mmCIF file with all atom_site columns, C-alpha atoms in Angstrom:
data_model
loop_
_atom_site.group_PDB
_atom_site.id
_atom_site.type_symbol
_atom_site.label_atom_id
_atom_site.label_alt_id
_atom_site.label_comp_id
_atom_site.label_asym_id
_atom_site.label_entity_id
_atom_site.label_seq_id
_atom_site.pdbx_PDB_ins_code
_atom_site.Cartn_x
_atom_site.Cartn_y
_atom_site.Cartn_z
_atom_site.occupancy
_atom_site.B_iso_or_equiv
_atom_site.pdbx_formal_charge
_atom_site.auth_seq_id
_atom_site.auth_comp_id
_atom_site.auth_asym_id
_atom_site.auth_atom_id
_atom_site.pdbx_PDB_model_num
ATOM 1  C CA . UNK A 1 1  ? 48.740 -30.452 -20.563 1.00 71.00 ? 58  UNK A CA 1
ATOM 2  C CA . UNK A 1 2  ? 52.301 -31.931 -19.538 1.00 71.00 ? 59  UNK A CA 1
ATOM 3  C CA . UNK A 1 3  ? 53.926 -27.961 -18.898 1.00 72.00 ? 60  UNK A CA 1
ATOM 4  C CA . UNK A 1 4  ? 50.322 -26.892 -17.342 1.00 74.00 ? 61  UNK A CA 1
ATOM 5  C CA . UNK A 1 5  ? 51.334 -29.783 -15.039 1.00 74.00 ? 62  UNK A CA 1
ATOM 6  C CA . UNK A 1 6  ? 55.191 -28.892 -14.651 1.00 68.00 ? 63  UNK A CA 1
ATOM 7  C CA . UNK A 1 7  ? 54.150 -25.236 -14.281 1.00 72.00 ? 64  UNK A CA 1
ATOM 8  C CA . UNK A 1 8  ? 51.911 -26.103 -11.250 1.00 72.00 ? 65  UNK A CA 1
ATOM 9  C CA . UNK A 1 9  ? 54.448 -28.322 -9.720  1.00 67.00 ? 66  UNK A CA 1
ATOM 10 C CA . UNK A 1 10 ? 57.040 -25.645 -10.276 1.00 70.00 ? 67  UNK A CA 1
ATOM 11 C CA . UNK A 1 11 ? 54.607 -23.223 -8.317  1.00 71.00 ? 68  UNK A CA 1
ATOM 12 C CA . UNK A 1 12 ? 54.471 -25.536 -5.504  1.00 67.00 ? 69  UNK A CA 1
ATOM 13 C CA . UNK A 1 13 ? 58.655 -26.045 -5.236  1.00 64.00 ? 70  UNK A CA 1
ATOM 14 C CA . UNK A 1 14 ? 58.664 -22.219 -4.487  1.00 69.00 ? 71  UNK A CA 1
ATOM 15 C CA . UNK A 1 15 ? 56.488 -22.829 -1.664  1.00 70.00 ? 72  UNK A CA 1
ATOM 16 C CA . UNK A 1 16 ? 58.283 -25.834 -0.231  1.00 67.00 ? 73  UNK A CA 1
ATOM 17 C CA . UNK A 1 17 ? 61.207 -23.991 1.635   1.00 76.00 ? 74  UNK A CA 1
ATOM 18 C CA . UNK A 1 18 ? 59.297 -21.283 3.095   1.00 76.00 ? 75  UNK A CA 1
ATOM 19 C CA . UNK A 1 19 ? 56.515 -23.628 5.062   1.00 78.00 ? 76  UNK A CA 1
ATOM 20 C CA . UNK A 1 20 ? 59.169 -26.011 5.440   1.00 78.00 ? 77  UNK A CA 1
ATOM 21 C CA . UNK A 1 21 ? 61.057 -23.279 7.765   1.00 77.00 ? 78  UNK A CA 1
ATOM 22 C CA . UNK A 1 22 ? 57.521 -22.395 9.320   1.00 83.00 ? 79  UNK A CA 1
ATOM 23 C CA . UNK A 1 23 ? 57.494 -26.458 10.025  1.00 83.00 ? 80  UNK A CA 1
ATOM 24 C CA . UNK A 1 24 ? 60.867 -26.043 11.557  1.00 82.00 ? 81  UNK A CA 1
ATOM 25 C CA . UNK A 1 25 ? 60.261 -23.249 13.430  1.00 86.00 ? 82  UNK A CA 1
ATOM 26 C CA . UNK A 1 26 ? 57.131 -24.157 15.021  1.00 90.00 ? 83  UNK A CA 1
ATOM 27 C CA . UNK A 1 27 ? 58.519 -27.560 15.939  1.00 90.00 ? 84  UNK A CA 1
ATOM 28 C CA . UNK A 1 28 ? 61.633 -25.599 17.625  1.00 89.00 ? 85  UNK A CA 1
ATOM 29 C CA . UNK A 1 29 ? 58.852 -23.475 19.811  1.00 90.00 ? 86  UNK A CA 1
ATOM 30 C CA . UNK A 1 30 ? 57.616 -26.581 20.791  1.00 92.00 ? 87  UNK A CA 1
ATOM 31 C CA . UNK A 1 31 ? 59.988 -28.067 21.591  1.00 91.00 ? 88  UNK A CA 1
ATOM 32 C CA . UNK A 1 32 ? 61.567 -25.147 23.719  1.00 90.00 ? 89  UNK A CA 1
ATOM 33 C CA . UNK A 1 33 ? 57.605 -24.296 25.367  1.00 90.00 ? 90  UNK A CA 1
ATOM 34 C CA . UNK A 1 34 ? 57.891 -28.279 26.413  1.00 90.00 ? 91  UNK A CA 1
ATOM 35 C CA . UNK A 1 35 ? 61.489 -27.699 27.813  1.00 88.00 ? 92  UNK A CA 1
ATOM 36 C CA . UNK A 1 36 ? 60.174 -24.605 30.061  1.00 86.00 ? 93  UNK A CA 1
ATOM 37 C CA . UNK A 1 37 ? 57.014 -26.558 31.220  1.00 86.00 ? 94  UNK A CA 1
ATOM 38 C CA . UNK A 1 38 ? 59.489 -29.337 32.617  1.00 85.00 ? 95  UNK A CA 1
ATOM 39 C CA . UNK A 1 39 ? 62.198 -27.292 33.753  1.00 86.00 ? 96  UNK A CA 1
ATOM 40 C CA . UNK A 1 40 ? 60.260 -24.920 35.707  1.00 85.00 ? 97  UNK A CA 1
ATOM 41 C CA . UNK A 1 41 ? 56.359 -24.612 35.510  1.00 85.00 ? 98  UNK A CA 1
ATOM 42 C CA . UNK A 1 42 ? 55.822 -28.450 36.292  1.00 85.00 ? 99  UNK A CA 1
ATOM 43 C CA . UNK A 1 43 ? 58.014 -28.644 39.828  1.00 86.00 ? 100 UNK A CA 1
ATOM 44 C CA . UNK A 1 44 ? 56.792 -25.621 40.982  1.00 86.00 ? 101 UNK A CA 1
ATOM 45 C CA . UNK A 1 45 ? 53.063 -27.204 40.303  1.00 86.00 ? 102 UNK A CA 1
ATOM 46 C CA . UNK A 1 46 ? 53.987 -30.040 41.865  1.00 85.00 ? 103 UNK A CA 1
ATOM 47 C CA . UNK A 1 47 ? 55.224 -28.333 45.098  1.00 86.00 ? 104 UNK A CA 1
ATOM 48 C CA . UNK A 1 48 ? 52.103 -26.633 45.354  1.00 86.00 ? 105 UNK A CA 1
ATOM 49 C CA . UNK A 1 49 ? 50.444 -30.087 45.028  1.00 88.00 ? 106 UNK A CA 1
ATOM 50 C CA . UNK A 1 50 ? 52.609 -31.684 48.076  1.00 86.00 ? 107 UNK A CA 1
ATOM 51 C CA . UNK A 1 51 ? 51.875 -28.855 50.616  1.00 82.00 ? 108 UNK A CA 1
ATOM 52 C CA . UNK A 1 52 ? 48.212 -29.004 49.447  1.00 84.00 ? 109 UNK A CA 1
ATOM 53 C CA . UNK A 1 53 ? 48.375 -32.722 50.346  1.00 85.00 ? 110 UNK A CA 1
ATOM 54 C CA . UNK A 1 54 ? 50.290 -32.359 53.638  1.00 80.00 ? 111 UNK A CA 1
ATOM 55 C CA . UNK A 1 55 ? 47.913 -30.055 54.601  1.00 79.00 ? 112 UNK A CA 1
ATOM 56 C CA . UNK A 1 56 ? 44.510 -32.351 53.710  1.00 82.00 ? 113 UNK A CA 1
ATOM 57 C CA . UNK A 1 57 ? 46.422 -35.131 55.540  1.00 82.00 ? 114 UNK A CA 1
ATOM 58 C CA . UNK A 1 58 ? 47.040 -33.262 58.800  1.00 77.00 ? 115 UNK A CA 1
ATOM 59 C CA . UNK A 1 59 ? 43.482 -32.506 58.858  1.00 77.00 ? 116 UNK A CA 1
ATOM 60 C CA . UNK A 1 60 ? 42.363 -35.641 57.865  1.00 81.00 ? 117 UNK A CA 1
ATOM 61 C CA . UNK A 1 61 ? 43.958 -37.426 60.807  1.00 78.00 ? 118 UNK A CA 1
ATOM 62 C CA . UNK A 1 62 ? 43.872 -34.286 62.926  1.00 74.00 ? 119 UNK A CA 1
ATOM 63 C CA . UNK A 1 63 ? 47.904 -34.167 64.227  1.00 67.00 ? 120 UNK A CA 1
ATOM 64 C CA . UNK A 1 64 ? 48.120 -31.718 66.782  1.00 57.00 ? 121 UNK A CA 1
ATOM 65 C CA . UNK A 1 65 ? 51.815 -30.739 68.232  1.00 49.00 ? 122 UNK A CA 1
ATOM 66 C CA . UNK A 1 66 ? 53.495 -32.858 64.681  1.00 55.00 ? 123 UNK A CA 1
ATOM 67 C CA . UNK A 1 67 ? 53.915 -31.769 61.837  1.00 60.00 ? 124 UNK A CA 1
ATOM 68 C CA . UNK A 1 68 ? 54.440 -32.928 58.175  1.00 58.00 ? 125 UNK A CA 1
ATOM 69 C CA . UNK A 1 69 ? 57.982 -32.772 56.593  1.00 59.00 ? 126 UNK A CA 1
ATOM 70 C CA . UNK A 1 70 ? 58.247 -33.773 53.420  1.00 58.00 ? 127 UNK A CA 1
ATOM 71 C CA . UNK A 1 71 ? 61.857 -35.867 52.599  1.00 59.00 ? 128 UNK A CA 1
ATOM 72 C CA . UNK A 1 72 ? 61.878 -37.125 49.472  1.00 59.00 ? 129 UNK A CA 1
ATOM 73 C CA . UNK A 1 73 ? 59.476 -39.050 47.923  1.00 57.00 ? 130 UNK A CA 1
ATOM 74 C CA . UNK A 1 74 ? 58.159 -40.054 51.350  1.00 57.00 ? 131 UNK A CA 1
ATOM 75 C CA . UNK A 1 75 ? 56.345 -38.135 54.239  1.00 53.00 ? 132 UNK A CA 1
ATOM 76 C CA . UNK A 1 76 ? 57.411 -38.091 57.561  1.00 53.00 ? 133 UNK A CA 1
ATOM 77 C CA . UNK A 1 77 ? 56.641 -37.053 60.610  1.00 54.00 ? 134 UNK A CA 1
ATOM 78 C CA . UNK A 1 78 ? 58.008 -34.579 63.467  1.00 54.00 ? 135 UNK A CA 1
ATOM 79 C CA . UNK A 1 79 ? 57.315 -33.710 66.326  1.00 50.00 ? 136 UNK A CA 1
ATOM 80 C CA . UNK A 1 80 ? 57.360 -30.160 67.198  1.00 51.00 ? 137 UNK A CA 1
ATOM 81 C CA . UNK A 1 81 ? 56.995 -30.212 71.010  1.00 43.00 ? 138 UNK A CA 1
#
């Protein structure tokens, strides 16, 4: 009973190292994935987002000759003449 046991557990130390480097590697694609989302897909998103809300507020308040410039965090605005 004892080596049936040691025998099994030996069968599962030969399959520690290979999922452990499937662990690792899937945890590094992760991690990289989440570093492309915030370095580029996320402020490109978000500057989509801004113009679509410059846009709903000039037509929500119905500017005509201004425009909205975004500076910052903060919107101003400008006239255009």
């Amino acid at each position: 009973m004892l080596i049936q046991f040691l025998h099994l557990l030996s069968g599962f130390a030969s399959l520690v190292p290979p999922l452990l480097v499937n662990v690792l590697y899937l945890l590094g694609f992760a991690a990289a994935f989440t570093c492309l989302m915030l370095d580029f897909v996320l402020p490109i998103a978000g500057n989509i987002l801004e113009a679509a809300q410059i846009r709903l507020f000039q037509q929500a308040h119905n500017i005509p000759g201004e425009r909205l410039v975004p500076r910052g965090r903060r919107i101003s605005l400008v006239m255009t003449g």
